[in-house]
Amino acid sequence: MKVVVQPILVALFLSSGIWCQDISNYLERMEYFYECPKECRCPPNFSNALYCDSQNLKEMPKVPSRVLYAYFQNNLIEALSEKSFKNKTHLSWLNLNKNKITSSKIDKGLFQKMENLLYLYLEDNNLEEVPAPLPNSLEHLRLARNKISSIAEGSFTNLEKLMVLDLQGNNLRDFAIEVNTFQGLKALMQLNLATNGLKEMPQQVPASTLQLFLDNNAIKAIPQNYFSSLPKLSTIRLNHNEISDTGIPETVFNVSSILDLQLSHNQLTAVPPIHLSLEHLYLDHNQIKKINGAQVCPIPVNTIDHTTSRDQQPRLRYLRLDGNGIKPPIPLELLMCFRLLTGIVI
């Protein structure tokens, strides 16, 4: 008799456990459903996300406690208060792009209390300054197209994990970027300062930077040895500036790490000296009327042949020279030098 009863009891016990677990999950889902703000969407299959985008919201609703990803872009929100984010220490992704948020209407220290925040998007708002203090967990900070004209001292000091800093489309001038402005950004990989009012190259860019974007400014010259303190820099964008031949020191781009160099829409009359490691070069819409392949080549053309190893020959693959008035044919020395070229536009 015992042999028969024991399996039945075990089966009932297991069934009861499964039933309790289902009820528990159901109650959790119902709790989340009732916590969800009426203006927002809380997908049952993605219970850690809150979608409140494009709802014409003027005020921030209360964010449910379990939310990790919150989307509030394309609204009319003007202020951010602690009551909307009370006990939201688990929040990791916050998108507030395209609202009407001003610096004065953000509760002091609001973001710093979000100890697990990785991505903060505040593009296309009305911010006048960087919303510091910020949490040291932050990896992406996007503040493009605001009205930021100053950066308070120490705004980025504790952001040792920040990899992307986007400040394009603001009102920054040279005086706003001081020697210690970017101090503390030890992991920064991309710095975007495009479309501001800079006349000089920014000071003390972090040594970890891989990509530096400075398009659409009023930069006239690059200091001698500027890139020697940026050993990992691979991409430089200086399109739409006011750089002339005299503003480029002879060896300033002779850096082995630089792979992509963009100098379109400037005032150059000659191709600047480059390193043999460069792979992409954009010089379109300058004032270059002719090109001498032998002079452009980073090493003597007569030393290059089919037996030369790839490590010893120029690695340029794409060259853009249109909008300069250069007429074909393409100089033979240019093709002899850059044997890896797969695209050239004249």
Coordinates of C-alpha atoms in Angstrom, one line a residue:
M1 CA 0.0 0.0 0.0
K2 CA 2.8 2.4 0.9
V3 CA 4.4 1.8 -2.5
V4 CA 1.3 3.1 -4.2
V5 CA 0.6 6.2 -1.9
Q6 CA 4.1 7.7 -1.9
P7 CA 4.3 8.4 -5.7
I8 CA 0.7 9.9 -5.6
L9 CA 1.7 12.2 -2.7
V10 CA 4.9 13.2 -4.6
A11 CA 2.8 13.9 -7.7
L12 CA 0.3 16.0 -5.8
F13 CA 3.2 17.9 -4.1
L14 CA 4.8 18.7 -7.4
S15 CA 1.6 19.7 -9.0
S16 CA 0.9 22.1 -6.1
G17 CA 4.4 23.6 -6.5
I18 CA 3.8 24.2 -10.2
W19 CA 0.4 25.7 -9.5
C20 CA 1.7 28.1 -6.8
Q21 CA 4.5 29.2 -9.1
D22 CA 2.0 29.9 -11.9
I23 CA -0.2 31.9 -9.5
S24 CA 2.9 33.9 -8.3
N25 CA 3.9 34.7 -11.9
Y26 CA 0.3 35.7 -12.7
L27 CA 0.2 38.0 -9.6
E28 CA 3.5 39.6 -10.6
R29 CA 2.2 40.3 -14.1
M30 CA -1.0 41.8 -12.7
E31 CA 0.9 44.0 -10.3
Y32 CA 3.0 45.3 -13.2
F33 CA -0.1 45.9 -15.3
Y34 CA -1.7 48.0 -12.6
E35 CA 1.6 49.9 -12.0
C36 CA 1.8 50.8 -15.7
P37 CA 1.0 54.5 -16.2
K38 CA -2.2 54.9 -18.3
E39 CA -0.4 57.0 -20.9
C40 CA 2.2 54.3 -21.5
R41 CA 2.6 50.7 -22.8
C42 CA 4.0 47.9 -20.7
P43 CA 4.4 44.8 -22.9
P44 CA 3.7 41.6 -21.0
N45 CA 6.5 39.8 -22.8
F46 CA 9.0 42.5 -21.9
S47 CA 8.1 43.4 -18.4
N48 CA 11.2 45.4 -17.7
A49 CA 10.4 48.0 -20.4
L50 CA 8.2 51.1 -20.2
Y51 CA 7.1 52.8 -23.5
C52 CA 5.8 56.3 -23.1
D53 CA 7.1 57.8 -26.3
S54 CA 5.1 60.1 -28.6
Q55 CA 2.1 60.6 -26.3
N56 CA 2.2 64.4 -26.0
L57 CA 3.1 64.1 -22.3
K58 CA 3.7 67.4 -20.5
E59 CA 4.6 65.8 -17.2
M60 CA 6.6 62.7 -16.2
P61 CA 4.5 59.8 -15.0
K62 CA 5.8 57.6 -12.1
V63 CA 8.1 54.9 -13.4
P64 CA 7.2 51.4 -12.1
S65 CA 9.8 49.9 -9.7
R66 CA 10.9 47.0 -11.9
V67 CA 11.6 49.0 -15.1
L68 CA 15.1 48.8 -16.6
Y69 CA 14.4 50.4 -19.9
A70 CA 12.3 53.6 -20.1
Y71 CA 11.4 55.5 -23.3
F72 CA 9.9 59.0 -23.1
Q73 CA 11.1 60.5 -26.4
N74 CA 9.0 62.7 -28.6
N75 CA 6.9 64.4 -25.9
L76 CA 6.5 67.8 -24.3
I77 CA 8.1 67.1 -20.9
E78 CA 9.7 70.2 -19.3
A79 CA 10.7 69.0 -15.9
L80 CA 12.2 65.9 -14.2
S81 CA 11.6 65.4 -10.5
E82 CA 12.6 62.8 -8.0
K83 CA 9.0 61.7 -7.4
S84 CA 8.8 60.2 -10.9
F85 CA 12.0 58.1 -10.3
K86 CA 11.7 57.3 -6.7
N87 CA 13.6 54.1 -5.8
K88 CA 14.5 53.5 -9.5
T89 CA 18.1 52.4 -8.8
H90 CA 17.8 49.5 -11.3
L91 CA 17.1 51.7 -14.3
S92 CA 19.8 51.2 -17.0
W93 CA 18.4 52.8 -20.1
L94 CA 16.6 56.2 -20.2
N95 CA 15.5 57.9 -23.4
L96 CA 14.3 61.5 -23.0
N97 CA 15.1 62.8 -26.5
K98 CA 13.0 65.4 -28.2
N99 CA 11.3 67.0 -25.2
K100 CA 11.4 70.5 -23.7
I101 CA 13.6 69.8 -20.7
T102 CA 15.6 72.7 -19.3
S103 CA 18.5 72.5 -16.9
S104 CA 16.8 74.5 -14.1
K105 CA 13.9 72.0 -14.0
I106 CA 15.9 68.9 -13.3
D107 CA 16.0 68.0 -9.6
K108 CA 19.6 68.3 -8.4
G109 CA 21.4 65.0 -8.2
L110 CA 18.5 63.2 -9.9
F111 CA 20.6 61.1 -12.3
Q112 CA 23.4 60.5 -9.8
K113 CA 21.0 58.4 -7.7
M114 CA 20.4 56.0 -10.7
E115 CA 23.3 53.8 -9.7
N116 CA 22.9 51.3 -12.6
L117 CA 22.2 53.8 -15.4
L118 CA 24.2 52.9 -18.5
Y119 CA 22.6 54.9 -21.3
L120 CA 21.2 58.5 -20.9
Y121 CA 19.7 60.2 -24.0
L122 CA 18.7 63.9 -23.7
E123 CA 19.1 65.0 -27.3
D124 CA 17.0 67.8 -28.8
N125 CA 15.9 69.4 -25.5
N126 CA 16.6 72.9 -24.0
L127 CA 19.5 72.1 -21.7
E128 CA 21.8 75.0 -21.0
E129 CA 24.5 72.9 -19.2
V130 CA 25.5 69.3 -18.7
P131 CA 23.1 67.7 -16.2
A132 CA 25.8 66.9 -13.6
P133 CA 26.3 65.2 -11.2
L134 CA 25.9 61.9 -13.1
P135 CA 26.2 58.3 -12.0
N136 CA 29.7 56.7 -12.4
S137 CA 28.0 53.7 -14.1
L138 CA 27.2 55.7 -17.2
E139 CA 28.6 54.4 -20.5
H140 CA 26.7 56.5 -23.1
L141 CA 25.8 60.2 -22.7
R142 CA 24.0 61.9 -25.6
L143 CA 23.3 65.6 -25.3
A144 CA 23.2 66.6 -28.9
R145 CA 21.3 69.6 -30.2
N146 CA 20.6 71.4 -26.9
K147 CA 21.7 74.9 -25.8
I148 CA 24.7 74.0 -23.8
S149 CA 27.2 76.9 -23.7
S150 CA 29.3 75.9 -20.6
I151 CA 30.5 72.8 -18.9
A152 CA 30.9 73.1 -15.2
E153 CA 34.2 72.0 -13.7
G154 CA 34.1 68.3 -12.6
S155 CA 31.0 67.5 -14.7
F156 CA 32.8 64.3 -16.1
T157 CA 35.3 63.7 -13.3
N158 CA 33.7 60.4 -12.0
L159 CA 32.6 59.0 -15.3
E160 CA 35.4 56.4 -15.7
K161 CA 33.2 54.0 -17.6
L162 CA 31.8 56.5 -20.1
M163 CA 32.6 55.4 -23.7
V164 CA 30.5 57.8 -25.8
L165 CA 30.0 61.6 -25.2
D166 CA 27.9 63.4 -27.8
L167 CA 27.8 67.2 -27.5
Q168 CA 27.2 68.0 -31.1
G169 CA 24.9 70.9 -32.1
N170 CA 25.3 73.0 -28.9
N171 CA 26.6 76.5 -28.3
L172 CA 30.1 75.6 -27.0
R173 CA 32.9 78.0 -27.7
D174 CA 36.7 77.5 -27.0
F175 CA 36.5 79.0 -23.5
A176 CA 34.0 76.3 -22.5
I177 CA 36.5 73.6 -23.0
E178 CA 39.4 73.9 -20.6
V179 CA 42.4 71.7 -19.8
N180 CA 40.6 69.7 -17.2
T181 CA 37.1 69.6 -18.8
F182 CA 37.4 65.9 -19.9
Q183 CA 39.5 64.8 -16.9
G184 CA 38.4 61.5 -15.6
L185 CA 37.1 60.0 -18.9
K186 CA 39.5 57.1 -18.9
A187 CA 37.4 54.8 -21.1
L188 CA 36.1 57.3 -23.7
M189 CA 36.0 56.0 -27.2
Q190 CA 34.0 58.6 -29.1
L191 CA 33.9 62.4 -28.6
N192 CA 31.5 64.3 -30.7
L193 CA 31.9 68.1 -30.7
A194 CA 30.6 68.8 -34.2
T195 CA 28.4 71.8 -35.0
N196 CA 29.5 74.1 -32.2
G197 CA 31.4 77.4 -32.4
L198 CA 35.0 76.1 -31.9
K199 CA 37.8 78.0 -33.5
E200 CA 40.6 75.8 -32.0
M201 CA 41.1 72.1 -31.5
P202 CA 39.8 71.0 -28.0
Q203 CA 42.3 70.8 -25.2
Q204 CA 43.3 67.6 -23.4
V205 CA 41.1 65.0 -25.3
P206 CA 41.3 61.7 -23.4
A207 CA 44.1 59.4 -24.5
S208 CA 41.6 56.5 -24.9
T209 CA 39.7 58.3 -27.7
L210 CA 39.2 56.3 -30.9
Q211 CA 36.9 58.7 -32.8
L212 CA 37.0 62.5 -32.7
F213 CA 34.2 64.4 -34.5
L214 CA 34.7 68.2 -35.1
D215 CA 32.7 68.8 -38.2
N216 CA 30.9 72.1 -38.8
N217 CA 33.0 74.4 -36.6
A218 CA 35.3 77.3 -37.4
I219 CA 38.7 75.6 -36.8
K220 CA 41.5 77.2 -38.8
A221 CA 44.6 75.2 -37.6
I222 CA 45.8 72.1 -35.9
P223 CA 48.7 72.5 -33.4
Q224 CA 52.0 70.7 -34.0
N225 CA 52.0 67.2 -32.5
Y226 CA 48.3 67.5 -31.5
F227 CA 47.7 63.8 -32.1
S228 CA 50.8 62.5 -30.4
S229 CA 48.9 62.4 -27.1
L230 CA 46.1 60.3 -28.7
P231 CA 47.8 56.9 -29.5
K232 CA 44.5 55.1 -30.2
L233 CA 42.8 57.7 -32.4
S234 CA 41.6 56.0 -35.7
T235 CA 39.0 58.4 -37.0
I236 CA 39.2 62.2 -37.4
R237 CA 36.3 64.2 -38.8
L238 CA 37.1 67.9 -39.6
N239 CA 34.7 68.5 -42.4
H240 CA 33.2 71.9 -42.9
N241 CA 35.9 74.0 -41.1
E242 CA 38.3 76.7 -42.2
I243 CA 41.5 74.8 -42.4
S244 CA 44.1 76.0 -44.9
D245 CA 47.5 74.6 -45.9
T246 CA 49.3 76.8 -43.3
G247 CA 47.0 75.4 -40.6
I248 CA 48.4 71.8 -41.1
P249 CA 51.9 71.2 -39.7
E250 CA 53.9 68.9 -42.1
T251 CA 53.9 65.8 -39.8
V252 CA 50.7 66.3 -37.9
F253 CA 48.9 63.4 -39.6
N254 CA 52.0 61.2 -39.7
V255 CA 50.4 59.0 -37.0
S256 CA 50.1 55.2 -37.5
S257 CA 46.8 54.8 -35.6
I258 CA 44.9 57.2 -38.0
L259 CA 42.9 55.1 -40.5
D260 CA 40.1 57.5 -41.5
L261 CA 40.8 61.2 -42.1
Q262 CA 38.1 63.6 -43.3
L263 CA 38.9 67.1 -44.3
S264 CA 36.1 67.8 -46.8
H265 CA 34.9 71.4 -47.3
N266 CA 37.9 73.3 -46.1
Q267 CA 40.4 75.6 -47.8
L268 CA 43.3 73.3 -48.7
T269 CA 45.2 73.8 -52.0
A270 CA 47.3 70.6 -51.6
V271 CA 47.1 67.1 -50.2
P272 CA 48.6 67.1 -46.7
P273 CA 51.3 64.5 -45.9
I274 CA 49.8 61.3 -44.6
H275 CA 51.1 58.1 -42.9
L276 CA 51.2 54.9 -45.0
S277 CA 48.7 53.3 -42.5
L278 CA 45.9 55.6 -43.6
E279 CA 43.0 53.8 -45.3
H280 CA 40.4 56.5 -46.1
L281 CA 41.0 60.1 -47.1
Y282 CA 38.3 62.7 -47.8
L283 CA 39.5 65.9 -49.4
D284 CA 36.5 66.8 -51.5
H285 CA 35.4 70.4 -51.9
N286 CA 38.6 72.1 -51.2
Q287 CA 40.8 74.2 -53.5
I288 CA 43.1 71.5 -54.8
K289 CA 43.6 72.1 -58.5
K290 CA 46.2 69.4 -59.3
I291 CA 47.7 66.4 -57.6
N292 CA 51.3 65.0 -57.9
G293 CA 51.3 61.3 -57.1
A294 CA 54.9 61.2 -56.2
Q295 CA 54.6 64.1 -53.7
V296 CA 51.4 62.6 -52.1
C297 CA 52.9 59.2 -51.7
P298 CA 54.1 58.7 -48.0
I299 CA 57.1 56.7 -49.3
P300 CA 59.2 57.0 -52.5
V301 CA 57.1 55.5 -55.4
N302 CA 60.2 53.8 -56.9
T303 CA 60.6 51.7 -53.8
I304 CA 57.1 50.0 -54.2
D305 CA 56.7 46.9 -56.3
H306 CA 54.6 43.7 -56.2
T307 CA 57.1 42.1 -53.9
T308 CA 56.7 44.8 -51.2
S309 CA 54.9 43.4 -48.1
R310 CA 51.6 45.0 -47.1
D311 CA 53.1 46.3 -43.9
Q312 CA 55.6 48.4 -45.9
Q313 CA 53.4 49.8 -48.6
P314 CA 50.7 52.5 -48.4
R315 CA 47.3 51.1 -47.4
L316 CA 45.0 53.8 -48.7
R317 CA 41.8 52.2 -50.1
Y318 CA 39.5 55.1 -50.7
L319 CA 40.3 58.6 -51.9
R320 CA 37.8 61.4 -52.5
L321 CA 38.9 64.6 -54.4
D322 CA 35.8 65.7 -56.2
G323 CA 34.7 69.3 -55.9
N324 CA 38.3 70.6 -56.4
G325 CA 38.4 71.1 -60.1
I326 CA 40.9 68.3 -60.7
K327 CA 40.6 66.9 -64.2
P328 CA 41.3 63.3 -65.3
P329 CA 43.3 61.3 -66.1
I330 CA 44.3 60.1 -62.7
P331 CA 48.1 60.5 -62.3
L332 CA 50.0 57.2 -62.9
E333 CA 52.2 57.8 -59.9
L334 CA 49.1 58.0 -57.7
L335 CA 48.1 54.5 -58.8
M336 CA 51.6 53.2 -58.5
C337 CA 51.8 54.4 -54.9
F338 CA 48.4 53.4 -53.6
R339 CA 48.1 49.9 -55.1
L340 CA 45.3 48.9 -52.6
L341 CA 42.9 51.6 -53.9
T342 CA 39.4 50.3 -54.5
G343 CA 37.7 53.7 -54.9
I344 CA 38.8 57.1 -56.1
V345 CA 36.5 60.1 -56.8
I346 CA 37.8 63.0 -58.8

